Amino acid sequence: MKYRRFLTMTAAAVVVASAASAQTIEMIVPFSAGGGTDTVARAFAPAYGEVLDQTVIIKNLDGASGTIGANEVARARPDGAMLGYLPIGIAIQPLLRKTAYALDEFTYICQTTSTPMFLMTQADSPMNTVADVIKAGTDGRVMYGSSGPGTLPHLAAAAFAAATEINAVHLPFKGSGPAMNAIAGGEIQLMAETGTVLKANGLKPLAVFAAERQPDYPAVPTMAEAGYPLEFSVWQGVFGPKGMKTEDVERFATACKTASEDPEFQTHLQRTGTGYAYKGPDDFRAFVEDGAKKNAETLAAAGVTKCKRDADPLLPLVI
């Protein structure tokens, strides 16, 4: 009996100790199936599982702007059996409302994508450059739209308006579709969105919120070239719960780099207009935390939150 109990306990210990290397990985996507984050995650998962020699299963857990799924990852056991494929939104939501998680409750494993935002207007707009927008917003006012308060399109456009000190009014909509209808109808003059939205709606790009010009739009200057070094992108990456072992994090991050360079995954990114960008654990964490601090200031300046500029964006905030 004692020998059998010893074997049982030993087996259990082995399972716990090797969870990060032997079990099936459940990867949480905090949005419904078929969405942008989900399709990229499903393209990434097979290569990631192959490199890790494990089975990676996508689990969609949507709701509350992605915070339900993000909280599930933050509250998981730090044994590597559950990870999250999470987008930038999970770093913005704690700035807008009280969330059940904070940004310091994750293990940062890797960044996989980064798709820059463009400042855009109607195809037949008399504004052709950033200078034209500044003149229009100085002589009069410009209306800019977004897919909702606190979304990345709102943040990028609001930061641009603040940096240029133009007279700009924000008009939020319930999603990119209604916002595109509004810009097509002349209700708004400006939007900040990705190249996919830009191309699909036949809009005119004025500048890109990125460090470098984009291959698909080589003639479009960066914001820095226009005199305003602003960078905003839709990123995605792999997260785990806080407290994961260093060796497990290193293994997951190394596999992430290999999987993100997989030809089939790269083909998917090119086909969907999604930008590739890998960052390891330390660089990824620093990138997210720095972005959260800048976004907290932008949101506060835009009056979206009641947080002060010196508030800690790494902790949940209450409006």
XYZ file of C-alpha atoms in Angstrom:
319
model
C 0.000 0.000 0.000
C 2.793 2.419 0.975
C 4.709 1.545 -2.192
C 1.634 2.116 -4.364
C 0.975 5.459 -2.654
C 4.614 6.455 -3.258
C 4.261 5.659 -6.944
C 1.035 7.668 -7.177
C 2.572 10.681 -5.458
C 5.702 10.418 -7.580
C 3.653 10.229 -10.776
C 1.659 13.285 -9.722
C 4.853 15.192 -9.013
C 6.230 14.297 -12.424
C 3.027 15.508 -14.122
C 3.174 18.850 -12.277
C 6.897 19.277 -12.910
C 6.606 18.532 -16.611
C 3.315 20.325 -17.304
C 5.030 22.927 -19.466
C 6.623 20.271 -21.652
C 4.182 17.341 -21.723
C 0.622 18.562 -21.564
C -1.644 19.915 -24.245
C -1.530 23.716 -24.229
C -4.829 25.557 -24.099
C -4.370 28.929 -25.781
C -6.999 31.514 -24.872
C -8.167 33.964 -27.522
C -10.282 36.652 -25.800
C -12.580 37.184 -28.777
C -15.012 35.069 -30.779
C -13.994 32.713 -33.559
C -13.441 34.302 -36.951
C -12.224 37.675 -35.691
C -8.859 39.238 -36.463
C -7.068 37.980 -33.364
C -8.605 34.525 -33.681
C -7.595 34.000 -37.315
C -3.977 34.971 -36.610
C -3.880 32.785 -33.495
C -5.196 29.786 -35.459
C -2.538 30.336 -38.119
C 0.155 30.559 -35.436
C -0.922 27.637 -33.213
C 0.017 24.695 -35.508
C 3.596 25.894 -36.017
C 3.935 26.738 -32.326
C 2.725 23.293 -31.300
C 5.039 21.590 -33.772
C 8.105 23.429 -32.463
C 7.142 22.706 -28.843
C 6.200 19.111 -29.680
C 2.870 19.707 -27.978
C -0.721 20.125 -29.085
C -1.918 23.742 -28.964
C -5.692 24.065 -28.785
C -7.376 27.444 -29.321
C -10.139 28.293 -26.855
C -12.286 31.334 -27.588
C -13.409 33.126 -24.450
C -14.924 36.415 -25.524
C -16.777 39.134 -23.668
C -16.183 42.480 -21.947
C -13.862 43.784 -24.678
C -11.453 40.880 -24.236
C -11.031 41.243 -20.484
C -12.776 37.962 -19.597
C -10.304 35.919 -21.618
C -7.347 37.988 -20.419
C -8.375 37.462 -16.800
C -8.627 33.709 -17.405
C -4.977 33.717 -18.472
C -3.887 35.886 -15.539
C -5.619 33.554 -13.071
C -4.318 30.295 -14.571
C -1.770 28.066 -12.865
C 1.759 29.105 -13.932
C 2.608 25.642 -15.240
C 2.398 26.414 -18.958
C -0.771 24.408 -19.545
C -2.701 27.605 -20.339
C -1.396 30.541 -22.344
C -3.086 33.463 -24.023
C -2.844 34.879 -27.523
C -3.774 38.430 -26.615
C -3.955 41.730 -28.555
C -3.241 45.336 -27.599
C -6.777 45.832 -26.292
C -6.012 43.934 -23.107
C -3.443 46.632 -22.252
C -5.901 49.468 -22.942
C -8.913 48.178 -21.014
C -7.333 48.622 -17.536
C -7.015 52.316 -18.414
C -10.723 52.620 -19.139
C -12.445 50.625 -16.434
C -11.877 48.502 -13.381
C -10.622 45.139 -14.600
C -10.051 41.914 -12.712
C -6.431 41.822 -13.862
C -3.497 44.225 -14.064
C -0.671 44.240 -16.579
C 1.825 43.085 -13.974
C -0.146 39.863 -13.487
C 1.087 38.312 -16.738
C 4.239 36.580 -17.864
C 5.310 38.197 -21.123
C 6.468 35.483 -23.521
C 6.675 37.056 -26.966
C 5.225 39.537 -29.403
C 4.326 38.100 -32.804
C 2.680 40.871 -34.831
C 2.535 44.637 -35.178
C 0.304 46.315 -37.742
C 0.745 50.114 -37.889
C -2.060 52.624 -38.042
C -2.441 55.142 -40.856
C -3.957 58.610 -40.714
C -6.450 58.636 -43.561
C -9.135 60.727 -45.202
C -11.618 60.505 -48.087
C -10.150 59.745 -51.487
C -11.449 63.063 -52.871
C -10.500 65.154 -49.837
C -8.619 68.396 -50.510
C -6.240 67.348 -47.700
C -3.251 65.507 -49.155
C -0.635 65.894 -46.423
C -0.322 66.209 -42.661
C 0.398 69.900 -43.220
C -2.983 70.228 -44.959
C -4.706 68.677 -41.943
C -2.940 71.039 -39.570
C -3.952 74.034 -41.660
C -7.571 72.868 -41.779
C -7.577 72.299 -38.017
C -5.948 75.658 -37.350
C -8.095 77.778 -39.637
C -11.244 75.944 -38.621
C -11.848 72.498 -37.181
C -11.714 68.897 -38.314
C -13.875 65.971 -37.254
C -12.233 62.616 -36.691
C -13.954 59.326 -36.015
C -13.096 56.052 -34.333
C -14.526 52.614 -33.667
C -15.235 53.678 -30.078
C -13.832 55.649 -27.127
C -10.506 54.304 -25.938
C -9.896 52.138 -29.005
C -6.562 52.311 -30.780
C -8.023 54.367 -33.673
C -9.188 56.885 -31.074
C -5.838 56.893 -29.263
C -3.810 57.446 -32.440
C -5.987 60.262 -33.763
C -6.274 61.911 -30.335
C -2.491 61.820 -29.881
C -2.072 63.396 -33.328
C -4.583 66.140 -32.511
C -2.835 66.867 -29.207
C 0.655 66.893 -30.745
C -0.362 69.261 -33.550
C -2.612 71.389 -31.294
C -5.326 71.538 -33.933
C -9.011 72.102 -33.297
C -10.252 68.530 -33.651
C -13.487 66.951 -32.473
C -13.830 63.216 -31.833
C -16.951 61.403 -33.024
C -17.020 57.774 -31.800
C -18.937 54.997 -33.543
C -19.879 51.427 -32.670
C -17.230 49.737 -34.767
C -15.108 50.413 -37.836
C -17.984 49.765 -40.250
C -20.166 52.689 -39.098
C -17.071 54.900 -38.902
C -16.204 54.066 -42.510
C -19.748 54.956 -43.565
C -19.369 58.270 -41.761
C -16.106 59.169 -43.480
C -17.515 58.131 -46.860
C -20.500 60.413 -46.243
C -18.368 63.351 -45.135
C -19.630 63.303 -41.550
C -16.009 63.044 -40.431
C -12.807 63.996 -42.252
C -10.179 61.843 -40.584
C -9.649 58.322 -39.268
C -6.737 56.359 -37.909
C -6.908 52.712 -38.965
C -4.837 49.861 -40.350
C -3.782 49.395 -43.949
C -6.364 46.630 -44.353
C -9.192 49.054 -43.567
C -7.542 51.731 -45.680
C -7.367 49.488 -48.737
C -10.799 47.931 -48.299
C -12.497 51.320 -48.204
C -10.505 53.121 -50.869
C -9.353 55.908 -48.565
C -6.360 58.220 -48.929
C -3.398 57.681 -46.574
C -1.713 60.814 -45.262
C 0.904 59.344 -42.930
C 1.715 56.133 -41.092
C 2.148 55.873 -37.309
C 5.334 53.804 -37.625
C 9.104 54.215 -37.445
C 9.516 53.314 -41.119
C 7.527 53.633 -44.327
C 5.469 50.588 -45.185
C 6.268 48.370 -48.216
C 2.688 48.493 -49.495
C 2.633 52.309 -49.271
C 6.216 53.466 -49.961
C 5.131 56.997 -50.892
C 3.305 57.573 -47.598
C 5.541 59.361 -45.070
C 5.865 58.403 -41.430
C 4.514 60.716 -38.761
C 8.104 61.404 -37.753
C 8.875 62.582 -41.283
C 5.917 64.934 -40.975
C 7.419 66.310 -37.778
C 5.489 64.292 -35.178
C 7.190 61.062 -34.018
C 4.020 59.173 -33.091
C 3.823 55.390 -33.320
C 0.652 53.319 -32.924
C 0.167 49.717 -34.012
C -2.159 46.791 -33.445
C 0.011 44.169 -31.794
C -0.569 40.606 -30.641
C 1.494 38.241 -28.563
C 1.713 35.240 -26.289
C 1.186 35.678 -22.552
C 1.134 33.386 -19.554
C 0.105 33.872 -15.938
C 2.538 35.518 -13.554
C 5.020 33.239 -11.808
C 6.064 30.908 -14.623
C 9.478 29.276 -14.317
C 12.313 31.038 -16.122
C 13.267 27.921 -18.073
C 9.680 27.464 -19.250
C 9.446 31.091 -20.373
C 12.693 30.774 -22.294
C 11.503 27.608 -24.011
C 8.150 29.112 -24.946
C 9.794 32.318 -26.209
C 12.386 30.486 -28.318
C 9.651 28.341 -29.854
C 7.605 31.463 -30.476
C 10.366 33.039 -32.554
C 10.757 29.894 -34.650
C 6.991 29.481 -35.113
C 6.441 33.126 -36.024
C 9.011 32.754 -38.811
C 7.260 29.675 -40.200
C 6.559 30.147 -43.942
C 2.867 29.282 -43.665
C 2.374 31.747 -40.812
C 4.268 34.426 -42.706
C 2.101 33.785 -45.760
C -1.010 34.245 -43.633
C 0.298 37.563 -42.318
C 1.041 38.810 -45.826
C -2.346 37.690 -47.114
C -4.215 39.465 -44.309
C -2.075 42.593 -44.225
C -0.806 41.819 -40.738
C 2.675 43.044 -39.846
C 5.290 40.693 -38.414
C 7.238 41.748 -35.319
C 8.955 39.476 -32.827
C 10.023 40.594 -29.360
C 11.295 38.337 -26.601
C 10.052 38.402 -22.993
C 11.972 41.391 -21.626
C 11.596 43.591 -24.700
C 7.924 42.696 -25.027
C 7.164 43.581 -21.415
C 9.020 46.896 -21.672
C 7.198 47.680 -24.932
C 3.731 47.004 -23.444
C 4.408 48.898 -20.219
C 5.826 51.918 -22.042
C 2.833 51.938 -24.381
C 0.429 51.720 -21.445
C 1.963 54.780 -19.811
C 1.772 56.811 -23.018
C -1.793 55.673 -23.667
C -2.815 56.634 -20.124
C -1.618 60.172 -20.798
C -3.380 60.321 -24.171
C -6.675 59.108 -22.710
C -6.461 61.486 -19.781
C -5.698 64.420 -22.074
C -8.642 63.447 -24.295
C -10.932 63.372 -21.278
C -11.820 59.720 -21.723
C -10.648 58.759 -18.244
C -10.500 60.618 -14.971
C -7.071 59.237 -14.182
C -4.230 61.647 -13.589
C -1.141 61.701 -15.759
C 0.919 60.258 -12.928
C -1.476 57.345 -12.370
C 0.060 53.887 -12.661
C -1.331 52.291 -15.872
C -0.035 48.911 -14.796
C -2.798 48.768 -12.181
C -6.559 48.712 -12.847
C -8.108 52.173 -12.958
C -11.648 53.170 -12.137
C -13.433 55.853 -14.113
